[in-house]
mmCIF file of C-alpha atoms in Angstrom:
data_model
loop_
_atom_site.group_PDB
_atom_site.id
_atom_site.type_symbol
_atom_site.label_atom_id
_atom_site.label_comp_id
_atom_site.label_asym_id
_atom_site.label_seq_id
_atom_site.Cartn_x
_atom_site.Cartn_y
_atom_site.Cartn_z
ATOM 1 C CA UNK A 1 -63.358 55.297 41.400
ATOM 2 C CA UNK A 2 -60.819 52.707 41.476
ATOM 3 C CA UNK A 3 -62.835 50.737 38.599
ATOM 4 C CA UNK A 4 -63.125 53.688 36.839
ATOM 5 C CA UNK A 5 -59.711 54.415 36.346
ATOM 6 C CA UNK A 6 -58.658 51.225 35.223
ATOM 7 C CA UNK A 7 -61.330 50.835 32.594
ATOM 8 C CA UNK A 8 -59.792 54.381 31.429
ATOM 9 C CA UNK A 9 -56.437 53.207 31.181
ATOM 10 C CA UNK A 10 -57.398 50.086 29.603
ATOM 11 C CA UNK A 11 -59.764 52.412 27.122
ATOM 12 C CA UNK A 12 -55.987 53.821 25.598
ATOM 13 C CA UNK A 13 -54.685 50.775 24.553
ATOM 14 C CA UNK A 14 -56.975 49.554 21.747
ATOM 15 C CA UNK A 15 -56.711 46.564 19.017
ATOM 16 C CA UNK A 16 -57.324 49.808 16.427
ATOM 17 C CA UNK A 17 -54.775 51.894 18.138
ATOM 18 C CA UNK A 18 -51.891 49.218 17.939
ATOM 19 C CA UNK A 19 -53.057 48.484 14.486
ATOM 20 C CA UNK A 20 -52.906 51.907 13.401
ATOM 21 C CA UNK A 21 -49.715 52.866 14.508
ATOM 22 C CA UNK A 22 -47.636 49.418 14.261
ATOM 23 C CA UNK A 23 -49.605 47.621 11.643
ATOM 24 C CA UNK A 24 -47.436 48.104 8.643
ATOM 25 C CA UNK A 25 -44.489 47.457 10.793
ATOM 26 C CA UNK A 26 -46.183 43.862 11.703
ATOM 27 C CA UNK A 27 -46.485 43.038 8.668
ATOM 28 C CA UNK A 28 -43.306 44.001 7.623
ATOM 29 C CA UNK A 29 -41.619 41.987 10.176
ATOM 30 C CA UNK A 30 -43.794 38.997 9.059
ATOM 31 C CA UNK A 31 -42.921 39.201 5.819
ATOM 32 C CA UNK A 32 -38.828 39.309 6.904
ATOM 33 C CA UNK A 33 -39.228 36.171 8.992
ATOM 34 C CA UNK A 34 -40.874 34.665 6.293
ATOM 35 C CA UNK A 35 -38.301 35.431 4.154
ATOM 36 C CA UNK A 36 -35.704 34.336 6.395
ATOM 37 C CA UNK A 37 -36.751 30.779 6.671
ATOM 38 C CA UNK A 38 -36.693 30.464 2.942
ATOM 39 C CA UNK A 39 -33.812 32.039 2.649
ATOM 40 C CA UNK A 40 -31.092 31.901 5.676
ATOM 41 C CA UNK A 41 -28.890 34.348 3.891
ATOM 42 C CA UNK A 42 -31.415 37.115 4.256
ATOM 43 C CA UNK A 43 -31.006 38.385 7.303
ATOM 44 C CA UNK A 44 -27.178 38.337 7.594
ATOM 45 C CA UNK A 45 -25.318 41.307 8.065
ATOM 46 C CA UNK A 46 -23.261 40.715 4.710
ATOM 47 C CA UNK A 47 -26.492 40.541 3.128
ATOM 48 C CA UNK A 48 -28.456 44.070 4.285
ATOM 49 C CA UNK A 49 -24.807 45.768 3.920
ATOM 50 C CA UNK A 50 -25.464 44.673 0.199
ATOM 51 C CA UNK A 51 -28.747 45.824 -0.027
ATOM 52 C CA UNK A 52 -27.820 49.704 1.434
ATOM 53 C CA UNK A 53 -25.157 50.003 -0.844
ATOM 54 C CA UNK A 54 -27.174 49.368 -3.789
ATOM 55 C CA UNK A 55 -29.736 51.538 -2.395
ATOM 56 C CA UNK A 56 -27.958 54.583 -1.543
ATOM 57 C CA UNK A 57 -29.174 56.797 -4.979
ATOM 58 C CA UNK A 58 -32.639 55.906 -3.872
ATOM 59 C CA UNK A 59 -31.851 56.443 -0.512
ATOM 60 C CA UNK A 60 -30.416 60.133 -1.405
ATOM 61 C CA UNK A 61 -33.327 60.730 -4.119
ATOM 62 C CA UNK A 62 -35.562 60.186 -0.977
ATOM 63 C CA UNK A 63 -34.459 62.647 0.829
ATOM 64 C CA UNK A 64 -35.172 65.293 -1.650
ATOM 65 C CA UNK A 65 -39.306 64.038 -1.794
ATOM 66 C CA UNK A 66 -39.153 64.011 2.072
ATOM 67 C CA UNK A 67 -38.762 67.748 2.344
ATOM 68 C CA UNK A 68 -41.235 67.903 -0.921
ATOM 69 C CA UNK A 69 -43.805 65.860 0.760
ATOM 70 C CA UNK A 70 -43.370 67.821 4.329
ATOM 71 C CA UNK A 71 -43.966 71.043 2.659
ATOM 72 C CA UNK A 72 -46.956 69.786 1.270
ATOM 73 C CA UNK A 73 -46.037 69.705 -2.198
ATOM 74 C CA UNK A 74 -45.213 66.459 -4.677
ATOM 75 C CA UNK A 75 -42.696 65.843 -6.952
ATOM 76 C CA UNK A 76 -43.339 63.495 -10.055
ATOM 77 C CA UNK A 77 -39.976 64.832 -12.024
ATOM 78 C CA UNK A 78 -37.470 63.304 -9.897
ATOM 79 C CA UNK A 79 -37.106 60.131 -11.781
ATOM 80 C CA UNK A 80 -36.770 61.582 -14.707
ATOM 81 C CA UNK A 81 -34.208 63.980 -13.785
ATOM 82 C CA UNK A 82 -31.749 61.192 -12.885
ATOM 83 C CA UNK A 83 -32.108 59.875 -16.448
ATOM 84 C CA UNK A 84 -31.519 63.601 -17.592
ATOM 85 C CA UNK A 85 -28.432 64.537 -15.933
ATOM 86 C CA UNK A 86 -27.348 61.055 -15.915
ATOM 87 C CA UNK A 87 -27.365 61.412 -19.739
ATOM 88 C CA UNK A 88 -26.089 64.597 -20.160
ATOM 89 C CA UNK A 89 -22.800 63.843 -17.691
ATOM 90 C CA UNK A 90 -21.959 60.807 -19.474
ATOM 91 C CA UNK A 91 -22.012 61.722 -22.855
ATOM 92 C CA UNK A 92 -20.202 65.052 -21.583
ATOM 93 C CA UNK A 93 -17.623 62.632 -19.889
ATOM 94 C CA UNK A 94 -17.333 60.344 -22.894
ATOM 95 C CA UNK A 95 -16.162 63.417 -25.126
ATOM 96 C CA UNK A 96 -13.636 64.070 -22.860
ATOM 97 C CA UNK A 97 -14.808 66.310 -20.397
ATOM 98 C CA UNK A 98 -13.677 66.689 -16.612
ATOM 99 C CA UNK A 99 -15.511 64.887 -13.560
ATOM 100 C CA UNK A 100 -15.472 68.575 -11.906
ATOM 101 C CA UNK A 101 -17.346 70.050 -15.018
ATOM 102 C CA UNK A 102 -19.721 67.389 -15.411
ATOM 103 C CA UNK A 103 -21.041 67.380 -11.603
ATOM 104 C CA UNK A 104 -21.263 71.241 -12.572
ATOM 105 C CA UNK A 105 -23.472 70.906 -15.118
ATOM 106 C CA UNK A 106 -25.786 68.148 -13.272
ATOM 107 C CA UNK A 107 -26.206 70.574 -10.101
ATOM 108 C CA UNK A 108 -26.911 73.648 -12.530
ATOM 109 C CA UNK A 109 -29.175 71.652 -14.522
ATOM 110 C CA UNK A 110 -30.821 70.624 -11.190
ATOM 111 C CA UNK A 111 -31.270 74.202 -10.342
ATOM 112 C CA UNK A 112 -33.090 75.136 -13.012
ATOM 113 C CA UNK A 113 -35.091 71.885 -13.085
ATOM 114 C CA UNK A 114 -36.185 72.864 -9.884
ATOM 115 C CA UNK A 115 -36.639 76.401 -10.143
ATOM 116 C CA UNK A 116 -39.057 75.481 -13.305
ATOM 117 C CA UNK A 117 -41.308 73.010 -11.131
ATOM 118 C CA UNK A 118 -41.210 76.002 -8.453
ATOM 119 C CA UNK A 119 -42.212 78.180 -11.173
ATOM 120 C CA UNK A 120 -45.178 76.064 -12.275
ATOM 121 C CA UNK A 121 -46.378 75.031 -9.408
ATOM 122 C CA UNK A 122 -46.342 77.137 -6.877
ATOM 123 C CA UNK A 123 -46.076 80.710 -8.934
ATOM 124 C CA UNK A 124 -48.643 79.560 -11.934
ATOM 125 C CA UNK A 125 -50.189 77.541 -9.610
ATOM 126 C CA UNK A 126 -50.381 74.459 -11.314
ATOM 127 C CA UNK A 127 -51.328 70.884 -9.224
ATOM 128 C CA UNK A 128 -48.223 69.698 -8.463
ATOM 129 C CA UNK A 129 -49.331 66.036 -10.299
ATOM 130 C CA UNK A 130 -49.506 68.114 -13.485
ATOM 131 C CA UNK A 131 -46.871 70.537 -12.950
ATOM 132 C CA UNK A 132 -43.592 68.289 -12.021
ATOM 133 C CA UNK A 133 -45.038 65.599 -14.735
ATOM 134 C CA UNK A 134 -45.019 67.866 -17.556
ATOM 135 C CA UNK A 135 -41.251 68.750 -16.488
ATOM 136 C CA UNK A 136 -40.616 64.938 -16.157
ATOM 137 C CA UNK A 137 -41.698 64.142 -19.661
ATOM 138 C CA UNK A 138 -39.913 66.979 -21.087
ATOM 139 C CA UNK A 139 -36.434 66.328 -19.693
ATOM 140 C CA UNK A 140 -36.744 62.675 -20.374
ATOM 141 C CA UNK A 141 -37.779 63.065 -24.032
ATOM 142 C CA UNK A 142 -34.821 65.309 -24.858
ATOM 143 C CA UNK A 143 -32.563 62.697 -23.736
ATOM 144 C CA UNK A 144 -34.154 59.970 -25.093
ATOM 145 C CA UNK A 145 -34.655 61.897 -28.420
ATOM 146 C CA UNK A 146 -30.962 62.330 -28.602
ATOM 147 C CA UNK A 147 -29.630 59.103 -27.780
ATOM 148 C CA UNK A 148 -32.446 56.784 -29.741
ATOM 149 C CA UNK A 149 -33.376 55.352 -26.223
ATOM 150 C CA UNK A 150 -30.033 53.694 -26.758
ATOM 151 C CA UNK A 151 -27.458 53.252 -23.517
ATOM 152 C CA UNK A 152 -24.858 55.823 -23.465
ATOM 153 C CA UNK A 153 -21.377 54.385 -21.806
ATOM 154 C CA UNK A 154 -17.644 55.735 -22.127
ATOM 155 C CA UNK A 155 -17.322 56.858 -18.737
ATOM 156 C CA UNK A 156 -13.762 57.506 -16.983
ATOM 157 C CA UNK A 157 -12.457 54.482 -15.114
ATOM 158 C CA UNK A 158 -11.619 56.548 -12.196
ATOM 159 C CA UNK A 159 -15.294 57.951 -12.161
ATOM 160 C CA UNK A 160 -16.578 53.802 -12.114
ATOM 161 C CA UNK A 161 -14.249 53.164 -9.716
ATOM 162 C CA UNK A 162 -15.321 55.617 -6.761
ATOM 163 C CA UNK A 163 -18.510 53.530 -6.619
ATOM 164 C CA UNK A 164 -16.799 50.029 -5.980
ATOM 165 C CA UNK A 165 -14.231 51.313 -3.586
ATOM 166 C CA UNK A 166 -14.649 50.736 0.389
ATOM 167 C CA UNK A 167 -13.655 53.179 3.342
ATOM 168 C CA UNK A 168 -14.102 51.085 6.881
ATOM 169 C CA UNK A 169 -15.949 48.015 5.473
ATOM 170 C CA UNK A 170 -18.328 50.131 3.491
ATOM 171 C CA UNK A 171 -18.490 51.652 -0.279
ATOM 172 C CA UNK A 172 -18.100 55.217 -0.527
ATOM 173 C CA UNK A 173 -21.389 55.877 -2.302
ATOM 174 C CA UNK A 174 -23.270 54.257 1.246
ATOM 175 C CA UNK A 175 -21.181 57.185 2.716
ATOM 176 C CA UNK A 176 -22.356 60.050 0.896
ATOM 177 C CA UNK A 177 -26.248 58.728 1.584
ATOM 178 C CA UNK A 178 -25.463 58.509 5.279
ATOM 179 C CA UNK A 179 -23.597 62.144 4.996
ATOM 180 C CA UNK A 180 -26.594 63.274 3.207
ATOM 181 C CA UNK A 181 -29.242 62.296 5.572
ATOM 182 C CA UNK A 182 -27.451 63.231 8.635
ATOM 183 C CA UNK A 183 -27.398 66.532 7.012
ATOM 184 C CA UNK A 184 -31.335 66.164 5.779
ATOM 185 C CA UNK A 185 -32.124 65.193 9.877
ATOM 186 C CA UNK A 186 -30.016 68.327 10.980
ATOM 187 C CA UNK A 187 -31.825 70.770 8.136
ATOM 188 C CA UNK A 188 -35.014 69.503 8.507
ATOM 189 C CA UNK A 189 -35.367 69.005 12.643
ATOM 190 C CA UNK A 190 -33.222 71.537 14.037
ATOM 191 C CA UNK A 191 -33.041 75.005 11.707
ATOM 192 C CA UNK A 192 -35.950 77.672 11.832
ATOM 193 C CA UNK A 193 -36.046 76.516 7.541
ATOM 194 C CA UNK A 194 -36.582 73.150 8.709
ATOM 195 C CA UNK A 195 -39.398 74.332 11.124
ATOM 196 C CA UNK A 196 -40.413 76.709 7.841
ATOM 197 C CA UNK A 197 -41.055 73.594 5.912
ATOM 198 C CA UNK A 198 -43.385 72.043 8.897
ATOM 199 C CA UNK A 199 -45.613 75.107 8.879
ATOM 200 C CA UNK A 200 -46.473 75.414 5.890
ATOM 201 C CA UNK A 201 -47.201 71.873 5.330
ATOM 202 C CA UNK A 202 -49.070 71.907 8.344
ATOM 203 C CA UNK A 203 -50.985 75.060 7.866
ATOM 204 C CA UNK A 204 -50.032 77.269 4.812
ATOM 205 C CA UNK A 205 -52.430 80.250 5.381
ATOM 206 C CA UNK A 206 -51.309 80.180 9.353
ATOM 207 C CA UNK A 207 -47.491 80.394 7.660
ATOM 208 C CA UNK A 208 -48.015 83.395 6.094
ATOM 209 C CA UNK A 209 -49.696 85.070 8.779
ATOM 210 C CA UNK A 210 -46.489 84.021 10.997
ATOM 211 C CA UNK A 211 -44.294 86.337 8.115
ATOM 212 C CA UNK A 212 -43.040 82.995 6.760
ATOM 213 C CA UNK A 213 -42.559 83.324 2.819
ATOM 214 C CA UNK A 214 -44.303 80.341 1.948
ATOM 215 C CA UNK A 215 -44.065 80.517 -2.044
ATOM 216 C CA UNK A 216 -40.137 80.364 -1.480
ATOM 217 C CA UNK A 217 -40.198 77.906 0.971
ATOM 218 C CA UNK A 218 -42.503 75.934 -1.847
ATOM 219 C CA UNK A 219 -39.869 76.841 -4.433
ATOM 220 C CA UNK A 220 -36.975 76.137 -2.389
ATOM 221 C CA UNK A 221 -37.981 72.425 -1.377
ATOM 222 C CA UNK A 222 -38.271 71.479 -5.255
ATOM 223 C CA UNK A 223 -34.642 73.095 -5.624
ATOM 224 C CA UNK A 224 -33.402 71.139 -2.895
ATOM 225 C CA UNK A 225 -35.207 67.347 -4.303
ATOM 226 C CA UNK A 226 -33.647 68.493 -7.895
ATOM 227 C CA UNK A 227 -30.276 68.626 -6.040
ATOM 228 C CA UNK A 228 -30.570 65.130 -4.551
ATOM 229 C CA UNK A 229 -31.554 63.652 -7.584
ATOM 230 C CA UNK A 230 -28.702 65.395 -9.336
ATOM 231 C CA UNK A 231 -26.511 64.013 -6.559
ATOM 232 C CA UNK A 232 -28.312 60.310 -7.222
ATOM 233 C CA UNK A 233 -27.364 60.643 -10.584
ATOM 234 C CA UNK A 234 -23.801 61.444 -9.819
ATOM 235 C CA UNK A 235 -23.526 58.098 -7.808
ATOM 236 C CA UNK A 236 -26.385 55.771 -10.050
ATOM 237 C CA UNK A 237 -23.365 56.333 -12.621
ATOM 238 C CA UNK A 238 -20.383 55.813 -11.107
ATOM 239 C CA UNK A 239 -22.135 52.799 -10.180
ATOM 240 C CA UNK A 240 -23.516 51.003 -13.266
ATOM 241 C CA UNK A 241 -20.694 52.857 -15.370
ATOM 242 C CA UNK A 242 -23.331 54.245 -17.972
ATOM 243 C CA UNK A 243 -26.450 55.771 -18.284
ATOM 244 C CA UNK A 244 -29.829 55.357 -20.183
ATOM 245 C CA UNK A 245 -33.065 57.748 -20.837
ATOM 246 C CA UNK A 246 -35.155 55.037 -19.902
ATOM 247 C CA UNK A 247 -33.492 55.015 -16.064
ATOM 248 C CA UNK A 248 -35.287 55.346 -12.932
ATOM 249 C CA UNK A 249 -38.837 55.581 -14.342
ATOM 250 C CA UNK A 250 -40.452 54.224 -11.356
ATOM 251 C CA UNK A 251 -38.283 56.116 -8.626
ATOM 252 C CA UNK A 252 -40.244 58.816 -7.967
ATOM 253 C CA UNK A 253 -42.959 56.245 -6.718
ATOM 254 C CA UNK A 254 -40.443 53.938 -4.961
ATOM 255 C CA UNK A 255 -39.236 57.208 -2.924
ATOM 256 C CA UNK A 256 -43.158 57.862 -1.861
ATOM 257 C CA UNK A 257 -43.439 54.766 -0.507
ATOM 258 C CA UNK A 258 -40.550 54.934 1.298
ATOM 259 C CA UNK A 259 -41.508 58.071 2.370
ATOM 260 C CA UNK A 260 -45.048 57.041 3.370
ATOM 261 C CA UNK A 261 -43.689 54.172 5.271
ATOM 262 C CA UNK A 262 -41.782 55.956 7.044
ATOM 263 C CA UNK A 263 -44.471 57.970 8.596
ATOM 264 C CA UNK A 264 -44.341 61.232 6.179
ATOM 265 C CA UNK A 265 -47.593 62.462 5.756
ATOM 266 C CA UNK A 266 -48.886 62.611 2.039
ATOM 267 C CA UNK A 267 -50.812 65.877 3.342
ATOM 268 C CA UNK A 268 -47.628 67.626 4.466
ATOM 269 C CA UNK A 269 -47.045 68.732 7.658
ATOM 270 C CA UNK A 270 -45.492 65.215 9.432
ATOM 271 C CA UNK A 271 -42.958 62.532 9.147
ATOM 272 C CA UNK A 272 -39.048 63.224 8.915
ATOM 273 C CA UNK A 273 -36.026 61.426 7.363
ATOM 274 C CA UNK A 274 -35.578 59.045 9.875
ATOM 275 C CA UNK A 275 -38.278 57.665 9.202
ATOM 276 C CA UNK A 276 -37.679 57.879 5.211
ATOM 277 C CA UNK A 277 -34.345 56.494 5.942
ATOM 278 C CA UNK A 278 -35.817 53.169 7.563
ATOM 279 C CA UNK A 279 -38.657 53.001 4.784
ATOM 280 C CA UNK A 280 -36.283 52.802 2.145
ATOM 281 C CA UNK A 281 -34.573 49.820 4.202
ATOM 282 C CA UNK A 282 -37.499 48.269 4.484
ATOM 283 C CA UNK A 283 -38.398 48.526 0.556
ATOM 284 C CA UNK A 284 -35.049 47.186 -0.455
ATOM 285 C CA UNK A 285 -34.958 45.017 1.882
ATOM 286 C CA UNK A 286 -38.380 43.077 0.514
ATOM 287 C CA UNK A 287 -37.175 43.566 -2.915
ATOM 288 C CA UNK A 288 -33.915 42.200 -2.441
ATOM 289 C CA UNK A 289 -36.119 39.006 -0.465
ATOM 290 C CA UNK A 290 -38.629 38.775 -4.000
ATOM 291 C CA UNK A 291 -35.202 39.162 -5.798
ATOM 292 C CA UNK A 292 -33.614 36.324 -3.915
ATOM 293 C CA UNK A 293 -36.841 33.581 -4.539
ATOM 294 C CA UNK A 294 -36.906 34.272 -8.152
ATOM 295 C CA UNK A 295 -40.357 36.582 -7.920
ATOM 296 C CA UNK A 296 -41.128 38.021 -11.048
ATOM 297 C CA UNK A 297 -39.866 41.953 -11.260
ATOM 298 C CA UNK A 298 -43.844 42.572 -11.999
ATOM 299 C CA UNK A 299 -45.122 41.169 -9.276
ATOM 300 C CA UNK A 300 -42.429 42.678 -7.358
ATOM 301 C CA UNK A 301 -44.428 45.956 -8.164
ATOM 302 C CA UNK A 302 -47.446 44.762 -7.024
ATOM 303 C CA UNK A 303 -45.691 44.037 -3.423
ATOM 304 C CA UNK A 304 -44.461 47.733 -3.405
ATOM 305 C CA UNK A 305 -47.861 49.337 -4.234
ATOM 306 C CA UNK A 306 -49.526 47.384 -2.100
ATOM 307 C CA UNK A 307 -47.429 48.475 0.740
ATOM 308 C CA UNK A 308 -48.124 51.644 -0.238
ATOM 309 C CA UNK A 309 -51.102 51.550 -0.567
ATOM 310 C CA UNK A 310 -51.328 50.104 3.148
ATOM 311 C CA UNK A 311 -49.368 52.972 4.500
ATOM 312 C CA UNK A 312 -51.377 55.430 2.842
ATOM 313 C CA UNK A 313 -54.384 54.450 3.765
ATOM 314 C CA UNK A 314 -53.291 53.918 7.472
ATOM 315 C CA UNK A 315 -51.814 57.990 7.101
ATOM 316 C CA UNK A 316 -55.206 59.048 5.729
ATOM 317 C CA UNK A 317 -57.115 57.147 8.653
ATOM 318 C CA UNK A 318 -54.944 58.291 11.362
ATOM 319 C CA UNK A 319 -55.500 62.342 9.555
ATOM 320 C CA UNK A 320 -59.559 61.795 9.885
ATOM 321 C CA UNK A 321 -59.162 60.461 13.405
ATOM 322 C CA UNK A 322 -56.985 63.526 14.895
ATOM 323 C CA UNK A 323 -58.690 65.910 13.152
#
């Protein structure tokens, strides 16, 4: 009996099992001490303060494809709607417009932006690939119709400035991303919308039959990632004190990954912004280490999908296991 037991016990703790679940993470870790001896600099505190600050619009653009992803839904737009609003601000700005009007404008542009992908998607009933793509291109070639692709600048010194300036040792843009996902963790984990969001990414059909309105909890998640990405625009500016329709082309991607690595499910239904908020660590983190030992910005890519790619498959193995 005794025998039997311990063979049990034993049984639990797998080779697969630890591999599935802390893989990635070994990896990871491997490829940070690897890093490290290269470079000693890497792993100072100085040096991952850096890397968060510069982070913090992806960070905050994250959050916004975390509740996405939850619901069950994707979001291909995002990227392009920092380049639109980005746009739009600065060229308001440069005419000599207030900072109050033009964060107006960006959050009512968001709103509609993410009403429309709402509106496609889950009303029409388009795939969401299709959908929040379509939007994407749209709102990216106005901008980049109107400004010949070419970098718009002329923004208020006081509006640059807010980026660069430090409260307690840290810049007031790495701030607003912790504000904002303290405020994702408490939406998301601890209100019945948050619990909304779960269900129907878990179980759609079961949602309605519960009396949850799933179409406008659908709808109301691609609001809500519009918003953050207006929000990411607001402080991608302030930052590199202009803007350009070409920006952020690859975000929406980096933010998956993040996601993903994080432990959101691409199916919906799992993962949380903790976990986002450590996966987008993580990715700056091994760009900044490429960065540092002169790794070309393409290959660079390469490392990010393949860590992706990793994650994903590891999420689709562990979804055919439990199911």
């Amino acid at each position: 009996m005794e025998r039997n037991i311990s063979v049990n016990f034993r049984g639990h703790i797998t080779w697969q099992k630890i591999m599935l679940n802390c893989g990635l993470y070994l990896a990871i870790l491997c490829i940070f001490i690897l890093f490290a001896v290269i470079n000693p600099d890497f792993l100072t505190v100085r040096n991952m303060v850096n890397v968060f600050e510069q982070s913090a619009y992806y960070l905050v653009c994250a959050v916004g494809i975390t509740f996405v992803l939850v619901s069950g839904a994707n979001d291909m737009s995002v990227g392009s709607q920092v380049a639109f609003s980005s746009v739009v601000a600065t060229l308001y700005l440069a005419a000599g417009g207030s900072i109050p009007a033009s964060m107006g404008i960006m959050l009512g542009a968001a709103l509609v932006i993410g009403l429309c992908n709402g509106l496609f998607v889950v009303v029409i009933g388009l795939p969401p690939f299709i959908g929040t793509i379509a939007t994407g291109y749209v709102v990216r070639g106005v901008v980049a119709y109107y400004t010949k692709q070419e970098t718009v600048t002329g923004l208020p010194r006081d509006y640059t400035a807010f980026a660069w300036t430090k409260t307690l040792g840290l810049s007031n843009l790495t701030w607003i991303a912790v504000l904002i996902v303290l405020l994702g963790i408490y939406v998301l984990k601890y209100t019945a919308y948050g619990r909304r969001v779960y269900a129907c990414g878990s179980n759609p059909v079961a949602a309605g039959v519960m009396g949850i309105n799933v179409k406008w909890i659908k709808i109301s998640v691609y609001v809500i990632a519009a918003m953050s990405a207006a929000v990411a625009s607001m402080m991608l500016m302030s930052r590199m004190g202009a803007a350009r329709s070409g920006t952020a082309d690859l975000l929406h991607m980096e933010c998956v990954a993040a996601a993903v690595i994080g432990g959101t499910s691409l199916k919906g239904g799992q993962g949380g912004l903790i976990g986002t908020f450590i996966g987008v660590f993580l990715v700056s983190m091994i760009r900044n280490g490429l960065n540092s030992n002169g790794i070309n910005s393409f290959w660079q890519l390469v490392f990010t999908g393949g860590i992706t790619l990793f994650a994903a498959v590891l999420d689709s193995y562990k979804s055919r296991t439990s199911a």
